[in-house]
PDB file of C-alpha atoms in Angstrom:
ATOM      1  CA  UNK J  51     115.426  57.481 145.527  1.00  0.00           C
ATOM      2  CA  UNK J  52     113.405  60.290 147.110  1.00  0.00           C
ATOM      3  CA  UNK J  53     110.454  62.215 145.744  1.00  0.00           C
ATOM      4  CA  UNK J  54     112.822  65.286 146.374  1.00  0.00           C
ATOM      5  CA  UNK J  55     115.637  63.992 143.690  1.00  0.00           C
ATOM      6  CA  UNK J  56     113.251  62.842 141.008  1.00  0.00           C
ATOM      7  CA  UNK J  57     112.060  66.219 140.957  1.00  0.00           C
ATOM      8  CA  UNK J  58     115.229  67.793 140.994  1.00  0.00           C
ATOM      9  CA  UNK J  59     116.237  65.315 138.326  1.00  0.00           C
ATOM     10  CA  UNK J  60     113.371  66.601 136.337  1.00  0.00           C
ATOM     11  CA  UNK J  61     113.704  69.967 136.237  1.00  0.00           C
ATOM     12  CA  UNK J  62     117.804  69.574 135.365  1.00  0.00           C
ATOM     13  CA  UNK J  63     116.602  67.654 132.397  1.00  0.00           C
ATOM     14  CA  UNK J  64     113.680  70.728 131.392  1.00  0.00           C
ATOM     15  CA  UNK J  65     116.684  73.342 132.170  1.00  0.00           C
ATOM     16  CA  UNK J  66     118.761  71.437 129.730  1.00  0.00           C
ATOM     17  CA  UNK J  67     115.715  71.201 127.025  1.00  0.00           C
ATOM     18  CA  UNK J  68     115.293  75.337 127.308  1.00  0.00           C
ATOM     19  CA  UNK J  69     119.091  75.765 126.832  1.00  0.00           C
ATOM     20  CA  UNK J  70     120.431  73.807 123.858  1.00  0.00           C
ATOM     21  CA  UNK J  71     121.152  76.097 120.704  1.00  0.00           C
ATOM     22  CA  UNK J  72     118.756  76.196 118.148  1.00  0.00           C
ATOM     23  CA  UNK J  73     118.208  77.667 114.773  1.00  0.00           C
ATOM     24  CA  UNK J  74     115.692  80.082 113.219  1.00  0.00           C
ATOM     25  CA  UNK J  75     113.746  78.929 110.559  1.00  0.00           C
ATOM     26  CA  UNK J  76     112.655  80.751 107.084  1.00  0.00           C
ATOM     27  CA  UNK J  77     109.472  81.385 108.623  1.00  0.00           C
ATOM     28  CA  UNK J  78     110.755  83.227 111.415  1.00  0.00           C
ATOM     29  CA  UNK J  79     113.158  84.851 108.981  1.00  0.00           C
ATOM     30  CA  UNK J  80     110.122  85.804 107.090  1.00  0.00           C
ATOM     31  CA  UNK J  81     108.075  87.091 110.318  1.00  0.00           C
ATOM     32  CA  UNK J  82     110.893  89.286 111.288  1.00  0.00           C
ATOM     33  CA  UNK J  83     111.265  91.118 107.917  1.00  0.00           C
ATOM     34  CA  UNK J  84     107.099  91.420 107.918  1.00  0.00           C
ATOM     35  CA  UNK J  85     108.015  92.576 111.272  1.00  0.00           C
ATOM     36  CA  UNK J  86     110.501  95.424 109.839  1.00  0.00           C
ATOM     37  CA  UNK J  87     108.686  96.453 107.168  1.00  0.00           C
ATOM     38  CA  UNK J  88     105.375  96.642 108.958  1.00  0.00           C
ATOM     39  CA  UNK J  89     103.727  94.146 106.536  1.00  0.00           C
ATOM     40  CA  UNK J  90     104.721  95.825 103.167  1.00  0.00           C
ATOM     41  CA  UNK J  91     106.249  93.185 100.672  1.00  0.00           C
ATOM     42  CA  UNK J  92     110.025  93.693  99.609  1.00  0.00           C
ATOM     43  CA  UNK J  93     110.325  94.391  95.914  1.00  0.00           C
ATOM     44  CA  UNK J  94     113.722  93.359  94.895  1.00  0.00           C
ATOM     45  CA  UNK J  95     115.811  95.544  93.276  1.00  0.00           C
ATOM     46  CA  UNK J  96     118.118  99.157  94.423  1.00  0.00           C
ATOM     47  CA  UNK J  97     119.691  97.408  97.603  1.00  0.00           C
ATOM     48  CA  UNK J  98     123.139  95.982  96.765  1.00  0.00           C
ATOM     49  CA  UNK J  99     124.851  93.842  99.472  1.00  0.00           C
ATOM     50  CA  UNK J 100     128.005  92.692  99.693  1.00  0.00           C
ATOM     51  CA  UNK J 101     129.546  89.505 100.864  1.00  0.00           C
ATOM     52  CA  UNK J 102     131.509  86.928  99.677  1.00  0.00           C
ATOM     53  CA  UNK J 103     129.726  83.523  98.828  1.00  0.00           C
ATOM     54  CA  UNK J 104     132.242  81.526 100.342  1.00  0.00           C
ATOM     55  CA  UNK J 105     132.884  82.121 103.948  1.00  0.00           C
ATOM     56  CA  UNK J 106     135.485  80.092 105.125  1.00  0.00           C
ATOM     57  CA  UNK J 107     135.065  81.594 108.861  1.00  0.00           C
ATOM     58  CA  UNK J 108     131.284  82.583 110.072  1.00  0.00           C
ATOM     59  CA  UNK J 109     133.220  84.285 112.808  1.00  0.00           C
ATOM     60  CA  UNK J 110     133.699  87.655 111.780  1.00  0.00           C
ATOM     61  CA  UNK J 111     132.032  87.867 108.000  1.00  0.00           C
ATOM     62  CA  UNK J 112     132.341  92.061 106.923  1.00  0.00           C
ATOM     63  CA  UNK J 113     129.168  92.957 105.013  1.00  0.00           C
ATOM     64  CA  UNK J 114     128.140  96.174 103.134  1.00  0.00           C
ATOM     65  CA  UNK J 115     124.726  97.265 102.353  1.00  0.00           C
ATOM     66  CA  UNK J 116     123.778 100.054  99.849  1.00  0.00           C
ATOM     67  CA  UNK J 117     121.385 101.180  98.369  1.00  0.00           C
ATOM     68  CA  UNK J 118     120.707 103.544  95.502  1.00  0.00           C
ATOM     69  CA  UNK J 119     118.995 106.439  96.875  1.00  0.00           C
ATOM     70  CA  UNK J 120     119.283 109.983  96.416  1.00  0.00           C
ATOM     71  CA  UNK J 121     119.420 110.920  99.885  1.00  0.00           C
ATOM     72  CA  UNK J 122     117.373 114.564 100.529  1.00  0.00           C
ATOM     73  CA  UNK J 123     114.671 115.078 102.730  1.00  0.00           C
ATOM     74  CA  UNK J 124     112.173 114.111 100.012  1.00  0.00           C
ATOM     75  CA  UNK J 125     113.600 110.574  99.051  1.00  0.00           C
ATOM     76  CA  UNK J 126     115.489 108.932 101.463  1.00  0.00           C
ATOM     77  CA  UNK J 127     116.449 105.838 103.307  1.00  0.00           C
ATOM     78  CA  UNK J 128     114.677 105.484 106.768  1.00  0.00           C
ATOM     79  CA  UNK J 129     116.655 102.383 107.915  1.00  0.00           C
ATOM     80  CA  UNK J 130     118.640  99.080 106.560  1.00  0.00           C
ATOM     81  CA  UNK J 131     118.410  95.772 108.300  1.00  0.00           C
ATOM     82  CA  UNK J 132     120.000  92.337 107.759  1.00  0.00           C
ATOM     83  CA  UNK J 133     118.401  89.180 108.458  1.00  0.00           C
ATOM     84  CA  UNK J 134     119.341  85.653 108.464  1.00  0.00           C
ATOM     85  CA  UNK J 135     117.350  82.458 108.234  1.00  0.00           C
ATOM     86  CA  UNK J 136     119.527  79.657 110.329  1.00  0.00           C
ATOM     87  CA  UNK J 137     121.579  81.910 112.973  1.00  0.00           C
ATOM     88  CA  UNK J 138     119.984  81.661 117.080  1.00  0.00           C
ATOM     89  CA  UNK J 139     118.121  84.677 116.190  1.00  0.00           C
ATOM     90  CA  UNK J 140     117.359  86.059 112.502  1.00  0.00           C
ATOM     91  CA  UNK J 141     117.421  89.998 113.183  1.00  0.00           C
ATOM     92  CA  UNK J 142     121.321  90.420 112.926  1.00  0.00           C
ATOM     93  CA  UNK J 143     121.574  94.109 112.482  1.00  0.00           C
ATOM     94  CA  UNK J 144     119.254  96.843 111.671  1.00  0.00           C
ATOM     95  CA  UNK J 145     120.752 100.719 110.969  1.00  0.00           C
ATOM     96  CA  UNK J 146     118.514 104.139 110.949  1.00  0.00           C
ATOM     97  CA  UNK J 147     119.235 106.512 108.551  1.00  0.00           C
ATOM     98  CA  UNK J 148     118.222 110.056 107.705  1.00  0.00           C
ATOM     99  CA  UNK J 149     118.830 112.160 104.735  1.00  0.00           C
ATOM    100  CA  UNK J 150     121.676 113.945 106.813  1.00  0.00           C
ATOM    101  CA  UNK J 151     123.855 110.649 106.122  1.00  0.00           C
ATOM    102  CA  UNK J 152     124.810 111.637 102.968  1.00  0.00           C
ATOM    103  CA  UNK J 153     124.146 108.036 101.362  1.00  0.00           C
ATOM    104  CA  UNK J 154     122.881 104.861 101.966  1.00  0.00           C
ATOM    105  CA  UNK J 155     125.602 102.535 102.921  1.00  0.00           C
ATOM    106  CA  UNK J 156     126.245 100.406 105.633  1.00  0.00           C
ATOM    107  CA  UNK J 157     129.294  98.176 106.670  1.00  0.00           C
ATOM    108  CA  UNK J 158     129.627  96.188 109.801  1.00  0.00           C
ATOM    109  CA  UNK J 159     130.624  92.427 110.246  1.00  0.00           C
ATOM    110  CA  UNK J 160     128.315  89.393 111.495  1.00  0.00           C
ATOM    111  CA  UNK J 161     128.612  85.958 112.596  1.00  0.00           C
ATOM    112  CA  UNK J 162     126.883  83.017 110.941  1.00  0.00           C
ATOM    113  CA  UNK J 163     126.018  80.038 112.487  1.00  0.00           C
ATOM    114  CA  UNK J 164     126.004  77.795 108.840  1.00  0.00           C
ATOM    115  CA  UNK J 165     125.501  77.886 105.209  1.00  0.00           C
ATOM    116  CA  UNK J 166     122.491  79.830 104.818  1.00  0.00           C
ATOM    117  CA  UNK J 167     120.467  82.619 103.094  1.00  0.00           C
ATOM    118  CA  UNK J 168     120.921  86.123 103.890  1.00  0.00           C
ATOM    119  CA  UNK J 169     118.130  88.938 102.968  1.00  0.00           C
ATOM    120  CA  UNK J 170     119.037  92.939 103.157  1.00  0.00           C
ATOM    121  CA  UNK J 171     116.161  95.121 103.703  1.00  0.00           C
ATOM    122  CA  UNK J 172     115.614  98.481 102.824  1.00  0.00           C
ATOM    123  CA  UNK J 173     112.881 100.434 104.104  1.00  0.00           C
ATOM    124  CA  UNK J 174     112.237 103.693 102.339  1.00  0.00           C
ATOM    125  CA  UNK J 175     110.543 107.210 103.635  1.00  0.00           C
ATOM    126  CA  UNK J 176     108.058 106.600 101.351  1.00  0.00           C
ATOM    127  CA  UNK J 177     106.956 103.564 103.010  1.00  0.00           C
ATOM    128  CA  UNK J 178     108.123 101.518 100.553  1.00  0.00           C
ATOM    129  CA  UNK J 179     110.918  98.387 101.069  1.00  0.00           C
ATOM    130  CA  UNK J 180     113.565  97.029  98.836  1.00  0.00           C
ATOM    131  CA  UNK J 181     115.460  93.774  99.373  1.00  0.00           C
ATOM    132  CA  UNK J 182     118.443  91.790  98.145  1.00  0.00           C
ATOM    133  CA  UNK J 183     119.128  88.118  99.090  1.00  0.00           C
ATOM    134  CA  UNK J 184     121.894  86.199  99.290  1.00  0.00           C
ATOM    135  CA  UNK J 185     122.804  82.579  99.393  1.00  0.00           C
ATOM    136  CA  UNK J 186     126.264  82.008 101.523  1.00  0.00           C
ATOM    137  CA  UNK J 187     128.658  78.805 102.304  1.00  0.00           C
ATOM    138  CA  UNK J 188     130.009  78.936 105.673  1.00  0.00           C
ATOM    139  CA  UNK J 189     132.991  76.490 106.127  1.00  0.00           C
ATOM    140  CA  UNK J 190     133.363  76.829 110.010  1.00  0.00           C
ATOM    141  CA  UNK J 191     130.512  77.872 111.579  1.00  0.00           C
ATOM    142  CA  UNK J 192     129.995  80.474 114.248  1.00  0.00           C
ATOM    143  CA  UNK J 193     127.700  80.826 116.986  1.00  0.00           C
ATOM    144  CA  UNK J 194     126.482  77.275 117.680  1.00  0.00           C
ATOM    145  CA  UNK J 195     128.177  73.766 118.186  1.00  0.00           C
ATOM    146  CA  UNK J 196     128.350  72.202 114.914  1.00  0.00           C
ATOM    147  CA  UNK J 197     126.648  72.675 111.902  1.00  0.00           C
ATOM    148  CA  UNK J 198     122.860  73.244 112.370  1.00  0.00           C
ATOM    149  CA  UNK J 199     120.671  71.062 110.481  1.00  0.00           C
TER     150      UNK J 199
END
C-alpha cells in the first residue's frame, strides 16, 4: 500500500467522523435560550404553546405559540422562539414581533428528530422572558436516521 492511499484512507475516515448526524444536548439547548434571552432567566408562566404530546410523525409537527400580552407600544412582545433539546440543531424557529402585530401568536410547523423536550421562549420589551416547556413522543422520527440516543 502506498503512503499516498493510507492518507487518503485517513482523511475518508475523518470526513466520515465530521458528517454523521448528531444530536443537541440540554446543555446546548440551555446555551441557546441564554443565548436568546441575553442571559436573563425564563420565568414560567404567560406563554402558552401548543402541540400535541403524541406525535406520531416528527415530519411536519404544526405548533402555536402565544402569549398573553397586551400588545401597545408600552407592553409588548419583542420576539418568540422555539427550541429543542435532541434535534441536529436546538434553535428551530425564532419570530420578531412589534406592537403593530396586533397579538402575540405564532403558528408554523417543525420537524423533530425524537421524543424530546420542547421550550417556548418569550422575550418581552421590557427585557423580561417567559417560557413554557413541553415534553413530546415522537413515533417516527424526522431529521436523522433512527432514533437518537
Amino acid at each position: 500500500m502506498k503512503r499516498r492511499d493510507v492518507l487518503a484512507a485517513g482523511a475518508g475516515l475523518a470526513m466520515l467522523a465530521l458528517v454523521r448526524p448528531v444530536a443537541a444536548t440540554p446543555a446546548d439547548m440551555a446555551a441557546a435560550v441564554a443565548a436568546f434571552t441575553g442571559g436573563v432567566a425564563p420565568r414560567e408562566g404567560k406563554v402558552r404553546f401548543d402541540i400535541a404530546q403524541l406525535i406520531d410523525n416528527g415530519n411536519a409537527v404544526p405548533v402555536t405559540v402565544a402569549v398573553e400580552s397586551a400588545m401597545t407600544a408600552a407592553d409588548h412582545v419583542a420576539a418568540i422562539a422555539i427550541f429543542n433539546e435532541k434535534n441536529p440543531q436546538t434553535d428551530v424557529a425564532a419570530f420578531t414581533l412589534g406592537p403593530r402585530a396586533g397579538k402575540a401568536e405564532v403558528s408554523t410547523r417543525i420537524r423533530l428528530a425524537t421524543s424530546q423536550r420542547l421550550i417556548a421562549v418569550a422575550r418581552m420589551n421590557d427585557g423580561s422572558c417567559w417560557s413554557k416547556s413541553v415534553d413530546v413522543i415522537v413515533t417516527l422520527a424526522a431529521c436523522i436516521e433512527g432514533e437518537a440516543p
